CSV table of C-alpha atoms in Angstrom, one decimal:
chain,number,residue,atom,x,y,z
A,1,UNK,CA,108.9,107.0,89.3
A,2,UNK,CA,110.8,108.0,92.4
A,3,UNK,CA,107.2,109.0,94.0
A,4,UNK,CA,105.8,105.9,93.3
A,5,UNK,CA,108.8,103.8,94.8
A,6,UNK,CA,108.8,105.9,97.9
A,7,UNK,CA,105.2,105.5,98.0
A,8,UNK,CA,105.5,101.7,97.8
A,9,UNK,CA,108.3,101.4,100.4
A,10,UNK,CA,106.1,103.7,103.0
A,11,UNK,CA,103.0,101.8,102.3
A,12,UNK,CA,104.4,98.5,102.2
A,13,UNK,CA,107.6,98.0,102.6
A,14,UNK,CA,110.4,95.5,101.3
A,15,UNK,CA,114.3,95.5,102.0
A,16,UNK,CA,115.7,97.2,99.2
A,17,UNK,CA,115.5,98.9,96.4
A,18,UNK,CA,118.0,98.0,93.5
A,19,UNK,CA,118.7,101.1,90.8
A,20,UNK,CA,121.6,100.1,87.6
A,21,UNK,CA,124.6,102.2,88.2
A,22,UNK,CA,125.3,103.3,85.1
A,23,UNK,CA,125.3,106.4,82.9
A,24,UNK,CA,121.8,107.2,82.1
A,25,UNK,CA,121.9,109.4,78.7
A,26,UNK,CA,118.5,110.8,79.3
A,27,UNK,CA,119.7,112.3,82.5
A,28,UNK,CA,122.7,112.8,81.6
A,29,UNK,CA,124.3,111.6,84.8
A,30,UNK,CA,124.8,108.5,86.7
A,31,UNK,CA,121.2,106.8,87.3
A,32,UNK,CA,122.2,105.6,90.9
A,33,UNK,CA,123.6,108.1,92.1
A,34,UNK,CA,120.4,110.3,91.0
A,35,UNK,CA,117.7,108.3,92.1
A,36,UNK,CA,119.3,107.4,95.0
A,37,UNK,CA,119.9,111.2,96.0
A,38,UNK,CA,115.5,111.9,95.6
A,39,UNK,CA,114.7,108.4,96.9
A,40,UNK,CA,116.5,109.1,100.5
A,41,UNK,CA,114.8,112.7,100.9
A,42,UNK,CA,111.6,110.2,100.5
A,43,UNK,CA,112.1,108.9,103.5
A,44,UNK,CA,113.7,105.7,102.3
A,45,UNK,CA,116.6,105.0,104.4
A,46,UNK,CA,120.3,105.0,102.8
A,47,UNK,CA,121.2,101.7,103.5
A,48,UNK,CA,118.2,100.2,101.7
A,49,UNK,CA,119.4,101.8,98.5
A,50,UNK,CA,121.7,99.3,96.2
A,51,UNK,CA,123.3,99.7,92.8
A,52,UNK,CA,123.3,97.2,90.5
A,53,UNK,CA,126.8,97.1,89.0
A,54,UNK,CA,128.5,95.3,85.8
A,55,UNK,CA,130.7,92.0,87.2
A,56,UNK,CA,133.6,92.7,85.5
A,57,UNK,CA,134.9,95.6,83.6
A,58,UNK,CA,134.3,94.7,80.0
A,59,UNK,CA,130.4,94.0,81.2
A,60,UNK,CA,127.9,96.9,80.4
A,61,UNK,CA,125.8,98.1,83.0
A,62,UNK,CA,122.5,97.2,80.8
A,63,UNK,CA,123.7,93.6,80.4
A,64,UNK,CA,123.7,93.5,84.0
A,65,UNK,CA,120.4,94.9,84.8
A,66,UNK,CA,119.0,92.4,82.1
A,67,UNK,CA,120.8,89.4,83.3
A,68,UNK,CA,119.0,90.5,86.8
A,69,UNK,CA,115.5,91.4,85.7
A,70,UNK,CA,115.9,87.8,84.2
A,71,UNK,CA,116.4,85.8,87.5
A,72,UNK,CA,113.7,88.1,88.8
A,73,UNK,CA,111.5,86.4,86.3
A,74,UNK,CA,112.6,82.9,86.8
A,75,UNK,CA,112.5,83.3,90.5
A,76,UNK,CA,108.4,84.6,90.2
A,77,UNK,CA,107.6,82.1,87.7
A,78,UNK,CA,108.7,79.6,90.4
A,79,UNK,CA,106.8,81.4,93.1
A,80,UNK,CA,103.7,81.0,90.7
A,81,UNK,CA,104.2,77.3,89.9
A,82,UNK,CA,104.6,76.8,94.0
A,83,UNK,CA,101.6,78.6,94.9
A,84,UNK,CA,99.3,77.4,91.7
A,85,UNK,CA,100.3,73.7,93.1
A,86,UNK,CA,99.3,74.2,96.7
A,87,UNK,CA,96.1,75.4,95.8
A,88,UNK,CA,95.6,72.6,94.0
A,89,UNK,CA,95.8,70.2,97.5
């Protein structure tokens, strides 16, 4: 996964990339602070590198990330309705 990110961010580019900062069980460690660590000796700078944190203490990292990856969603389905109506002019 970090190959292909890095591999997206030197072919095409975008601002950031957004990783949950949470404990990942798999990996036994924090998945931020992992990915971020192999994504940056990829060549992708620091600073474009952001965790996605809980809002307040009693809210679980995963609840977060879901809550995102849903107004991801919304925004693109927007996008989609936007560009499905101006082809339609």
């Amino acid at each position: 996964m970090n190959k292909d990110i890095s591999n997206l961010y030197l072919e095409e580019g975008f601002d950031e990339v957004w990783i949950p900062d949470l404990h990942n069980n798999f990996l036994n460690e924090n998945e931020y602070t992992y990915h971020k660590t192999i994504l940056i000796s990829q060549g992708i700078p620091e600073n474009r590198i952001k965790p996605i944190k809980a809002q307040h203490k009693n809210e679980k990292g995963r609840d977060r990330v879901i809550s995102e990856i849903g107004k991801i969603s919304e925004i693109l389905e927007r996008h989609n309705e936007i560009l499905a109506d101006s082809e339609m002019l």
